[in-house]
Amino acid sequence: MAKAKGPKVLIVDDNVSNLDVLTRRIQRLGMEPHTANDGQLAMIRLEEEPFDLVLLDIMMPNMNGMQVLAKIKEDPELRGIPVIIISAVEDTKSIARCIELGAEDFLAKPFNPQILQARISASLEKKQLRDKAEEFLETQSRLQRISHELNARLNIGNVAEIVLTWAMQHSTAHVGMVGRLMGKGRGMKVLAISGESPVLARFRNQKVRIDHPEFERAVASGLPQESDKKVGFLLPESKRRLVFPIKRASIISTLLILEDESDSRYDQKSISFLSSLADLAGPAMANAILYDQVQRANQSKTEFISEVSHELKNPMTSIKNYARMLMKSEDLSEQQINFTQVIERSVDRMSRMVSDLSDVSRIETGYLRLEIEEVNVKSIIQAVVTEMESQINDKKQILQINIGQDDLIVLADQNRLVQVLVNLISNANKYSPEESTITICVAQNEEGMAEFHVKDEGIGIRPEDRDRIFQKYFRASDNGARGQVGTGLGLNISRQLVNLHNGKIWFESHYGEGSTFSFTLPISVAVETEVSANA
Ligand code: ADP
């Protein structure tokens, strides 16, 4: 291998003997001299290859030193190369101007060897420091970007993909993998894999054994490890393997494995970048794993609720049927009739609760399917009102209905639309005083959607409760609301149902004065065109 040469210095001077002297001096300092005898040539050389330092004469024909310097400093690629000006001592004005333009230092002719050496070394040292600082800042900003990317993800697979993509970009690895440690650390579930070879497909989503010494060392020590044997784990042709443990607070969750076709060692810069990457990934991976566990637990809970509600339906139907049969018998005392009515009402309430719980779990598990059809708004409102009449009459409330168009047709699942309307009207009834008015309005809005409003003159909603009103199980804490029976599921289900219809739901409320709950549904396109053609 050729011996590494020292820093590359470009000497720019139109005077051949100056070029000669400087070339020899630079060589003696163990550096690599290159020459250009005018400004234009200097610019060509600088664009062709990288230099560590430029020694630049000011007085040159065609393009003088000052112009060359200005061009260097204008160019973002060249700006960082230190330039030492060569000039006669008395030319102080030009020296000052060059320093203003960004020259690092100056050298007076005739050259003093010691001063020449001192100035060149100082300039090169400063450049090295600047380069290091720049590199450090660049690495920091890259790590910050990675950190943003990682923190924006909660899915284990996504976090693993991000880590692997960055690791592959900043290493010479030809294949890489991120795997989650399983059981007692003897196996690993592959989360992400990268590399061209089709052989790698056999690893995807698989469990692999990790009884390789460097894996065990990485798991035991929590530190990056390099394989000492030239045997591939991911691919047989690999010659070198690096293993980085990804951990949070000394708990190792995953391993990043990189394999290289070449057996030259990784440089310290890459190792330190990859270690920082693994450090950044640790908390993100731990969060993603926790999130995954919470999701699984939630899924099990939802499945449990769904099963229990299903199982409860049969006994409730029996209780209700027997209560009805009892009511039909003629020899019941007044007290027995009352008790039977209480049983019936309680079972009704229970069955509503169970059906709400079952709806929530079906929506959450994605099992709830809508049967969308064309639904006439007027007839559906009439059906709902009939269903709710006795409840409204019990409180002597007045119901006003205002439907903009008789033939307004929406695209909806009829039963689910009834469910949303019953929820909102039932709330208006529950949370409003006797003899108040409940108004139902429906009209086509400016966006071409059907807009439903259920307005009441009830207790209203406190400003501090407004953000939580559609949350699951939320019930306002004021006495007016607590005095009513409820589960806090109705509005949550209504919102999810309206969303499933591609509509939106919202409300306006003044505490102590009343509320209006509104939602939109798509209008059947055929009817919409007819309406706008008639308009
Ligand atoms: P539930 O009525 O079974 O408690 P909902 O999800 O339908 O559950 O409503 C959640 C909460 O929102 C209610 O407990 C009540 O505090 C408040 N709320 C809903 N509708 C109204 C309304 N029309 N007026 C005042 N408060 C309401």
Coordinates of C-alpha atoms and ligand atoms in Angstrom, one line a residue:
M1 CA 0.0 0.0 0.0
A2 CA 1.4 3.5 -0.9
K3 CA 2.6 5.5 2.0
A4 CA 0.0 8.1 3.0
K5 CA 1.0 11.6 1.8
G6 CA 0.7 14.7 4.0
P7 CA -1.7 17.5 3.5
K8 CA -2.2 18.7 -0.1
V9 CA -1.1 22.3 -0.6
L10 CA -1.8 24.3 -3.8
I11 CA 0.8 27.0 -4.5
V12 CA -0.5 29.7 -6.8
D13 CA 2.2 32.1 -8.1
D14 CA 3.1 33.4 -11.5
N15 CA 6.8 33.7 -10.5
V16 CA 8.6 30.4 -11.4
S17 CA 11.4 30.8 -8.8
N18 CA 8.8 31.5 -6.0
L19 CA 6.9 28.4 -7.1
D20 CA 10.2 26.4 -6.9
V21 CA 11.2 27.6 -3.5
L22 CA 7.8 27.1 -2.0
T23 CA 7.5 23.6 -3.6
R24 CA 10.7 22.5 -2.0
R25 CA 9.8 24.0 1.3
I26 CA 6.4 22.3 1.4
Q27 CA 8.0 19.0 0.4
R28 CA 10.5 19.3 3.2
L29 CA 7.6 19.8 5.6
G30 CA 6.3 16.4 4.6
M31 CA 3.3 17.8 2.6
E32 CA 2.2 17.3 -0.9
P33 CA 2.8 20.4 -3.1
H34 CA 0.8 21.2 -6.3
T35 CA 1.3 24.3 -8.4
A36 CA -0.7 26.7 -10.5
N37 CA 1.0 29.7 -12.2
D38 CA -2.1 31.8 -12.6
G39 CA -5.5 32.4 -11.0
Q40 CA -7.6 30.7 -13.6
L41 CA -5.5 27.5 -13.5
A42 CA -5.7 27.7 -9.7
M43 CA -9.5 27.7 -9.9
I44 CA -9.6 24.8 -12.3
R45 CA -7.3 22.7 -10.0
L46 CA -9.4 23.6 -6.9
E47 CA -12.5 22.4 -8.6
E48 CA -10.8 19.2 -9.8
E49 CA -9.6 17.8 -6.5
P50 CA -9.7 18.6 -2.8
F51 CA -6.9 20.7 -1.2
D52 CA -6.1 21.3 2.5
L53 CA -4.4 24.7 2.0
V54 CA -3.8 27.3 -0.7
L55 CA -0.7 29.6 -0.8
L56 CA -1.8 32.5 -3.0
D57 CA 0.2 35.3 -4.5
I58 CA -1.6 38.6 -4.8
M59 CA 0.1 40.1 -7.8
M60 CA -0.7 38.0 -10.9
P61 CA -1.8 38.9 -14.4
N62 CA -5.3 38.1 -15.7
M63 CA -7.0 37.0 -12.4
N64 CA -5.1 38.3 -9.4
G65 CA -4.9 36.8 -6.0
M66 CA -7.7 38.9 -4.5
Q67 CA -10.1 37.8 -7.3
V68 CA -9.1 34.1 -6.8
L69 CA -9.7 34.6 -3.0
A70 CA -13.1 36.1 -3.6
K71 CA -14.1 33.2 -5.8
I72 CA -12.9 30.7 -3.3
K73 CA -14.9 32.3 -0.5
E74 CA -18.0 32.6 -2.7
D75 CA -18.0 28.8 -3.4
P76 CA -19.6 26.8 -0.6
E77 CA -17.5 23.7 -1.6
L78 CA -14.2 25.6 -1.4
R79 CA -14.9 28.2 1.3
G80 CA -13.5 26.0 4.0
I81 CA -10.0 25.7 2.5
P82 CA -7.6 28.0 4.4
V83 CA -5.8 30.5 2.1
I84 CA -2.5 32.1 3.1
I85 CA -1.6 35.2 1.1
I86 CA 1.9 35.7 -0.3
S87 CA 2.8 39.3 -0.7
A88 CA 5.5 41.9 -0.3
V89 CA 5.7 43.3 3.3
E90 CA 4.9 46.9 2.2
D91 CA 1.7 45.9 0.5
T92 CA -0.3 46.3 3.7
K93 CA -3.5 47.6 2.0
S94 CA -3.8 44.5 -0.1
I95 CA -3.0 42.2 2.9
A96 CA -5.7 43.9 5.0
R97 CA -8.2 43.6 2.1
C98 CA -7.4 39.9 1.7
I99 CA -7.8 39.3 5.4
E100 CA -11.2 41.0 5.2
L101 CA -12.1 38.8 2.3
G102 CA -11.4 35.7 4.5
A103 CA -7.7 34.9 4.1
E104 CA -6.4 32.9 7.0
D105 CA -2.9 34.5 7.2
F106 CA -0.2 36.1 5.1
L107 CA 3.4 35.4 4.3
A108 CA 5.9 38.1 3.4
K109 CA 8.4 37.7 0.6
P110 CA 11.2 36.7 0.9
F111 CA 10.1 33.7 2.8
N112 CA 11.5 32.8 6.2
P113 CA 11.4 29.0 6.5
Q114 CA 10.5 29.0 10.2
I115 CA 7.7 31.5 9.8
L116 CA 6.5 29.6 6.7
Q117 CA 6.3 26.4 8.7
A118 CA 4.7 27.9 11.7
R119 CA 1.9 29.7 9.7
I120 CA 1.2 26.7 7.5
S121 CA 0.9 24.3 10.6
A122 CA -1.3 26.8 12.4
S123 CA -3.6 27.2 9.4
L124 CA -3.9 23.5 8.9
E125 CA -4.5 22.9 12.6
K126 CA -7.3 25.5 12.6
K127 CA -8.8 23.9 9.5
Q128 CA -8.7 20.5 11.2
L129 CA -10.5 21.9 14.3
R130 CA -13.1 23.6 12.1
D131 CA -13.6 20.4 10.1
K132 CA -14.1 18.5 13.3
A133 CA -16.5 21.1 14.7
E134 CA -18.5 21.0 11.4
E135 CA -18.6 17.2 11.4
F136 CA -19.7 17.2 15.0
L137 CA -22.5 19.6 14.3
E138 CA -23.5 17.6 11.2
T139 CA -23.6 14.4 13.2
Q140 CA -25.7 16.2 16.0
S141 CA -28.2 17.5 13.5
R142 CA -28.4 14.1 11.8
L143 CA -29.0 12.4 15.2
Q144 CA -31.6 15.0 16.0
R145 CA -33.4 14.2 12.8
I146 CA -33.3 10.5 13.6
S147 CA -34.6 11.2 17.1
H148 CA -37.5 13.1 15.6
E149 CA -38.2 10.3 13.2
L150 CA -38.0 7.7 16.0
N151 CA -40.2 9.6 18.4
A152 CA -42.9 10.0 15.8
R153 CA -43.4 6.2 15.6
L154 CA -45.0 3.9 18.1
N155 CA -44.9 0.8 15.9
I156 CA -42.0 -1.6 16.7
G157 CA -41.6 -2.5 13.0
N158 CA -41.4 1.1 12.0
V159 CA -38.8 2.0 14.7
A160 CA -36.7 -1.0 13.6
E161 CA -36.9 0.0 9.9
I162 CA -35.8 3.6 10.7
V163 CA -32.8 2.3 12.8
L164 CA -31.8 -0.2 10.1
T165 CA -32.1 2.3 7.2
W166 CA -29.9 4.8 9.0
A167 CA -27.4 2.1 10.0
M168 CA -27.1 0.8 6.4
Q169 CA -26.6 4.4 5.1
H170 CA -23.8 5.1 7.5
S171 CA -21.9 1.9 7.3
T172 CA -20.3 -0.2 4.6
A173 CA -22.6 -3.2 5.6
H174 CA -24.1 -5.1 2.7
V175 CA -26.8 -6.6 4.9
G176 CA -28.4 -5.7 8.2
M177 CA -31.1 -6.8 10.6
V178 CA -32.9 -5.6 13.7
G179 CA -34.3 -8.3 15.9
R180 CA -36.2 -8.4 19.2
L181 CA -34.8 -10.6 21.9
M182 CA -37.2 -13.3 23.0
G183 CA -37.5 -15.5 26.0
K184 CA -34.3 -15.7 28.0
G185 CA -32.3 -14.0 25.3
R186 CA -31.6 -17.2 23.3
G187 CA -33.8 -16.3 20.4
M188 CA -34.6 -13.2 18.4
K189 CA -37.7 -12.2 16.4
V190 CA -36.7 -10.5 13.1
L191 CA -38.3 -7.0 13.0
A192 CA -36.5 -5.5 10.0
I193 CA -34.0 -6.8 7.4
S194 CA -32.1 -5.0 4.7
G195 CA -29.9 -6.3 1.8
E196 CA -30.2 -7.2 -1.8
S197 CA -29.8 -11.0 -1.6
P198 CA -33.1 -13.0 -2.1
V199 CA -31.8 -15.5 0.5
L200 CA -32.7 -12.9 3.2
A201 CA -36.4 -13.5 2.6
R202 CA -36.2 -16.6 4.8
F203 CA -35.5 -14.3 7.8
R204 CA -38.5 -12.1 7.4
N205 CA -40.7 -12.2 10.6
Q206 CA -39.0 -15.3 11.7
K207 CA -37.5 -16.3 15.0
V208 CA -33.7 -17.0 14.9
R209 CA -31.3 -18.5 17.4
I210 CA -28.6 -16.2 18.7
D211 CA -26.1 -18.6 20.1
H212 CA -23.2 -16.8 18.4
P213 CA -20.5 -15.6 20.8
E214 CA -20.7 -11.9 19.8
F215 CA -24.5 -11.9 20.3
E216 CA -24.1 -13.4 23.7
R217 CA -21.3 -10.9 24.6
A218 CA -23.5 -8.0 23.4
V219 CA -26.4 -9.2 25.5
A220 CA -24.2 -9.8 28.5
S221 CA -22.2 -6.6 28.3
G222 CA -24.7 -4.2 26.7
L223 CA -21.8 -3.0 24.5
P224 CA -21.2 -3.2 20.7
Q225 CA -19.4 -6.3 19.7
E226 CA -17.5 -7.4 16.6
S227 CA -17.3 -11.0 15.4
D228 CA -13.9 -12.5 15.4
K229 CA -14.7 -15.4 13.1
K230 CA -15.2 -14.8 9.4
V231 CA -18.5 -16.7 9.2
G232 CA -21.6 -15.1 8.0
F233 CA -24.8 -15.2 10.1
L234 CA -27.1 -13.5 7.7
L235 CA -25.2 -14.3 4.5
P236 CA -22.4 -16.9 4.1
E237 CA -20.2 -14.6 2.2
S238 CA -20.0 -12.0 5.0
K239 CA -16.6 -11.5 6.5
R240 CA -17.2 -9.1 9.4
R241 CA -20.1 -8.7 11.7
L242 CA -21.0 -5.9 14.2
V243 CA -23.7 -6.3 16.8
F244 CA -25.1 -3.2 18.7
P245 CA -27.4 -3.8 21.6
I246 CA -30.4 -1.4 21.7
K247 CA -31.3 -0.8 25.3
R248 CA -33.0 1.5 27.8
A249 CA -31.7 1.7 31.3
S250 CA -29.6 -1.4 30.8
I251 CA -32.5 -3.5 29.6
I252 CA -31.7 -4.8 26.2
S253 CA -34.7 -5.1 23.9
T254 CA -33.3 -5.5 20.5
L255 CA -30.1 -6.1 18.6
L256 CA -28.8 -4.3 15.5
I257 CA -26.7 -6.6 13.4
L258 CA -24.6 -5.4 10.4
E259 CA -22.6 -7.7 8.1
D260 CA -19.9 -6.6 5.7
E261 CA -18.4 -8.3 2.7
S262 CA -15.0 -6.7 3.3
D263 CA -12.9 -7.7 6.3
S264 CA -11.4 -4.3 6.9
R265 CA -12.3 -3.0 10.3
Y266 CA -14.9 -0.3 10.8
D267 CA -13.4 3.2 11.5
Q268 CA -14.0 4.8 14.8
K269 CA -16.3 7.4 13.3
S270 CA -18.8 4.9 12.0
I271 CA -18.7 2.9 15.2
S272 CA -19.4 6.0 17.2
F273 CA -22.3 7.1 14.9
L274 CA -23.8 3.6 15.0
S275 CA -23.5 3.5 18.8
S276 CA -25.2 6.9 19.1
L277 CA -27.9 5.5 16.8
A278 CA -28.4 2.5 19.0
D279 CA -28.6 4.7 22.1
L280 CA -31.2 6.9 20.5
A281 CA -33.2 3.9 19.4
G282 CA -33.3 2.4 22.9
P283 CA -36.1 4.6 24.4
A284 CA -38.1 4.7 21.2
M285 CA -37.9 0.9 20.9
A286 CA -38.9 0.5 24.6
N287 CA -41.9 2.8 24.1
A288 CA -42.9 1.0 20.9
I289 CA -42.8 -2.3 22.8
L290 CA -44.8 -0.9 25.7
Y291 CA -47.3 0.5 23.2
D292 CA -47.6 -2.9 21.5
Q293 CA -48.2 -4.6 24.9
V294 CA -50.9 -2.0 25.7
Q295 CA -52.5 -2.5 22.3
R296 CA -52.6 -6.3 22.9
A297 CA -54.0 -5.9 26.4
N298 CA -56.6 -3.5 25.0
Q299 CA -57.5 -6.0 22.2
S300 CA -57.9 -8.8 24.8
K301 CA -60.1 -6.6 26.9
T302 CA -62.2 -5.6 23.9
E303 CA -62.6 -9.2 22.9
F304 CA -63.6 -10.1 26.5
I305 CA -66.2 -7.4 26.5
S306 CA -67.6 -8.5 23.2
E307 CA -67.9 -12.1 24.4
V308 CA -69.4 -11.2 27.8
S309 CA -72.0 -8.9 26.2
H310 CA -72.9 -11.6 23.7
E311 CA -73.3 -14.2 26.5
L312 CA -75.4 -11.7 28.6
K313 CA -77.9 -11.2 25.8
N314 CA -79.6 -14.7 26.1
P315 CA -80.3 -14.6 29.9
M316 CA -81.6 -11.0 29.6
T317 CA -84.0 -12.0 26.8
S318 CA -85.3 -14.8 29.1
I319 CA -85.8 -12.4 32.1
K320 CA -87.6 -9.9 29.9
N321 CA -89.9 -12.6 28.3
Y322 CA -90.8 -14.1 31.7
A323 CA -91.5 -10.6 33.1
R324 CA -93.8 -10.0 30.1
M325 CA -95.5 -13.3 30.6
L326 CA -96.0 -12.5 34.3
M327 CA -97.6 -9.2 33.4
K328 CA -100.2 -11.1 31.4
S329 CA -101.4 -13.2 34.3
E330 CA -104.6 -11.8 35.9
D331 CA -104.1 -12.6 39.5
L332 CA -101.2 -10.2 40.2
S333 CA -101.4 -7.8 43.1
E334 CA -100.7 -4.1 42.4
Q335 CA -97.3 -4.5 44.2
Q336 CA -96.4 -7.5 42.1
I337 CA -97.3 -5.5 38.9
N338 CA -95.0 -2.7 40.1
F339 CA -92.2 -5.2 40.8
T340 CA -92.5 -6.8 37.4
Q341 CA -92.5 -3.4 35.7
V342 CA -89.2 -2.6 37.6
I343 CA -87.8 -5.9 36.4
E344 CA -88.7 -5.0 32.8
R345 CA -87.3 -1.5 32.9
S346 CA -84.1 -2.7 34.6
V347 CA -83.6 -5.4 32.0
D348 CA -84.2 -2.8 29.2
R349 CA -81.6 -0.6 30.8
M350 CA -79.2 -3.5 31.1
S351 CA -79.7 -4.5 27.6
R352 CA -79.0 -1.0 26.4
M353 CA -75.8 -0.9 28.4
V354 CA -74.7 -4.3 27.1
S355 CA -75.5 -3.3 23.5
D356 CA -73.5 -0.1 24.0
L357 CA -70.6 -2.1 25.3
S358 CA -70.8 -4.5 22.5
D359 CA -71.0 -1.6 19.9
V360 CA -67.9 0.0 21.4
S361 CA -65.9 -3.3 21.2
R362 CA -67.1 -4.0 17.7
I363 CA -66.2 -0.5 16.5
E364 CA -62.7 -0.8 18.2
T365 CA -62.0 -4.1 16.7
G366 CA -63.1 -3.0 13.3
Y367 CA -65.9 -5.6 13.2
L368 CA -68.7 -3.2 12.9
R369 CA -69.9 -3.0 9.3
L370 CA -72.4 -0.4 8.0
E371 CA -75.1 -1.4 5.6
I372 CA -75.3 1.8 3.7
E373 CA -78.5 2.5 1.8
E374 CA -80.6 5.5 0.7
V375 CA -82.6 6.7 3.7
N376 CA -85.4 9.2 3.6
V377 CA -84.7 11.7 6.4
K378 CA -88.3 12.7 7.1
S379 CA -89.6 9.1 7.6
I380 CA -86.6 8.1 9.7
I381 CA -87.2 11.2 12.0
Q382 CA -90.9 10.2 12.3
A383 CA -89.9 6.7 13.3
V384 CA -87.5 7.9 15.9
V385 CA -90.0 10.4 17.3
T386 CA -92.6 7.7 17.6
E387 CA -90.1 5.5 19.5
M388 CA -89.3 8.4 21.9
E389 CA -92.7 9.9 22.3
S390 CA -93.6 8.3 25.7
Q391 CA -90.2 9.3 27.2
I392 CA -90.7 12.9 26.0
N393 CA -94.3 13.0 27.2
D394 CA -93.2 11.7 30.6
K395 CA -91.4 15.1 31.1
K396 CA -94.1 17.0 29.3
Q397 CA -91.5 18.3 26.9
I398 CA -92.5 19.9 23.6
L399 CA -90.9 18.4 20.4
Q400 CA -90.5 20.7 17.4
I401 CA -89.4 19.2 14.1
N402 CA -88.2 21.2 11.2
I403 CA -87.0 19.4 8.1
G404 CA -85.9 21.6 5.2
Q405 CA -86.9 19.2 2.4
D406 CA -89.4 16.4 2.4
D407 CA -87.4 14.4 0.0
L408 CA -84.0 14.7 1.6
I409 CA -82.3 11.3 1.2
V410 CA -79.0 10.4 3.0
L411 CA -76.6 7.6 2.5
A412 CA -76.6 5.8 5.8
D413 CA -77.1 2.6 7.7
Q414 CA -80.7 3.1 8.8
N415 CA -80.4 1.3 12.1
R416 CA -77.2 3.2 13.0
L417 CA -78.8 6.5 12.0
V418 CA -81.7 5.7 14.3
Q419 CA -79.2 4.9 17.1
V420 CA -77.4 8.2 16.8
L421 CA -80.7 10.2 16.7
V422 CA -82.1 8.2 19.7
N423 CA -78.9 8.9 21.6
L424 CA -79.0 12.7 21.0
I425 CA -82.8 13.1 21.5
S426 CA -82.6 10.9 24.6
N427 CA -79.8 13.1 26.0
A428 CA -81.8 16.2 25.2
N429 CA -84.7 14.7 27.1
K430 CA -82.6 13.4 30.1
Y431 CA -80.6 16.6 30.6
S432 CA -83.5 19.1 30.2
P433 CA -86.2 20.1 32.6
E434 CA -89.9 19.3 32.3
E435 CA -91.9 21.4 29.9
S436 CA -88.8 22.6 28.0
T437 CA -88.7 22.4 24.2
I438 CA -86.5 20.0 22.1
T439 CA -86.0 21.0 18.5
I440 CA -84.9 18.7 15.7
C441 CA -83.8 20.4 12.4
V442 CA -82.4 18.9 9.3
A443 CA -81.3 20.7 6.1
Q444 CA -78.7 20.5 3.4
N445 CA -75.6 22.6 4.2
E446 CA -73.2 24.6 1.9
E447 CA -70.9 21.5 1.6
G448 CA -73.8 19.5 0.2
M449 CA -74.2 17.3 3.3
A450 CA -77.3 16.8 5.3
E451 CA -76.9 18.6 8.6
F452 CA -78.9 17.3 11.7
H453 CA -79.3 19.4 14.8
V454 CA -80.9 18.4 18.1
K455 CA -81.4 21.5 20.3
D456 CA -82.5 21.5 23.9
E457 CA -83.1 24.1 26.7
G458 CA -81.4 21.9 29.3
I459 CA -78.6 22.1 31.9
G460 CA -75.9 22.8 29.2
I461 CA -72.2 21.7 29.4
R462 CA -69.5 23.3 31.5
P463 CA -66.7 24.8 29.5
E464 CA -64.1 22.6 31.3
D465 CA -66.0 19.5 30.2
R466 CA -66.3 20.3 26.6
D467 CA -63.1 18.6 25.3
R468 CA -64.1 15.3 27.0
I469 CA -67.7 15.1 26.1
F470 CA -67.2 12.5 23.3
Q471 CA -64.7 10.4 25.3
K472 CA -65.6 6.9 26.3
Y473 CA -67.3 6.6 29.8
F474 CA -67.2 10.4 30.3
R475 CA -70.1 11.8 32.4
A476 CA -70.2 15.4 33.5
S477 CA -69.8 15.8 37.3
D478 CA -72.5 18.4 37.9
N479 CA -75.6 17.2 39.8
G480 CA -77.9 17.8 36.9
A481 CA -76.1 15.2 34.8
R482 CA -75.3 12.8 37.6
G483 CA -78.9 12.6 38.6
Q484 CA -79.7 10.8 35.3
V485 CA -79.0 7.2 34.4
G486 CA -76.2 6.7 31.9
T487 CA -73.0 5.0 30.9
G488 CA -71.1 7.7 29.2
L489 CA -71.0 5.6 26.0
G490 CA -73.8 7.1 23.9
L491 CA -71.9 10.1 22.5
N492 CA -68.7 8.1 22.0
I493 CA -70.6 5.6 19.9
S494 CA -72.5 8.3 18.1
R495 CA -69.3 10.0 17.1
Q496 CA -67.7 6.8 15.9
L497 CA -70.9 5.9 13.9
V498 CA -71.0 9.4 12.3
N499 CA -67.3 9.1 11.4
L500 CA -67.8 5.7 9.9
H501 CA -70.4 7.4 7.6
N502 CA -67.8 10.1 6.7
G503 CA -69.7 12.7 8.5
K504 CA -68.7 14.8 11.5
I505 CA -70.4 15.5 14.9
W506 CA -70.0 18.5 17.2
F507 CA -72.0 20.5 19.7
E508 CA -72.5 24.0 21.0
S509 CA -73.6 24.6 24.6
H510 CA -74.2 27.4 27.1
Y511 CA -74.0 26.1 30.7
G512 CA -77.4 26.5 32.3
E513 CA -79.1 27.5 29.1
G514 CA -79.0 24.5 26.7
S515 CA -77.1 22.6 24.1
T516 CA -77.3 21.8 20.4
F517 CA -75.7 18.6 19.1
S518 CA -75.2 18.5 15.4
F519 CA -73.9 16.0 12.8
T520 CA -73.6 15.6 9.1
L521 CA -74.2 12.8 6.7
P522 CA -73.6 12.4 3.0
I523 CA -76.6 13.1 0.8
S524 CA -77.4 10.6 -1.9
V525 CA -75.7 11.9 -5.1
A526 CA -78.7 11.2 -7.4
V527 CA -81.0 13.3 -5.1
E528 CA -78.4 16.0 -4.6
T529 CA -78.1 16.6 -8.4
E530 CA -81.9 16.6 -8.7
V531 CA -82.1 19.2 -5.9
S532 CA -79.4 21.5 -7.4
A533 CA -81.0 21.2 -10.8
N534 CA -84.3 22.3 -9.4
A535 CA -82.7 25.2 -7.4
Ligands
ADP1 P1 -74.8 9.2 29.1 O1 -75.9 10.1 28.8 O2 -75.2 7.7 29.1 O3 -74.1 9.6 30.4 P2 -73.5 10.2 26.7 O4 -72.2 9.7 26.1 O5 -74.7 10.2 25.9 O6 -73.6 9.3 28.0 O7 -73.2 11.6 27.3 C1 -72.0 11.8 28.0 C2 -72.2 13.0 29.0 O8 -72.3 14.2 28.3 C3 -73.4 12.9 29.8 O9 -73.2 12.1 31.0 C4 -73.7 14.4 30.1 O10 -72.9 14.8 31.2 C5 -73.2 15.1 28.9 N1 -74.3 15.4 28.0 C6 -74.7 14.7 26.9 N2 -75.7 15.3 26.2 C7 -76.0 16.4 26.9 C8 -77.0 17.4 26.8 N3 -77.9 17.4 25.8 N4 -77.0 18.4 27.7 C9 -76.2 18.4 28.7 N5 -75.2 17.4 28.9 C10 -75.1 16.4 28.1

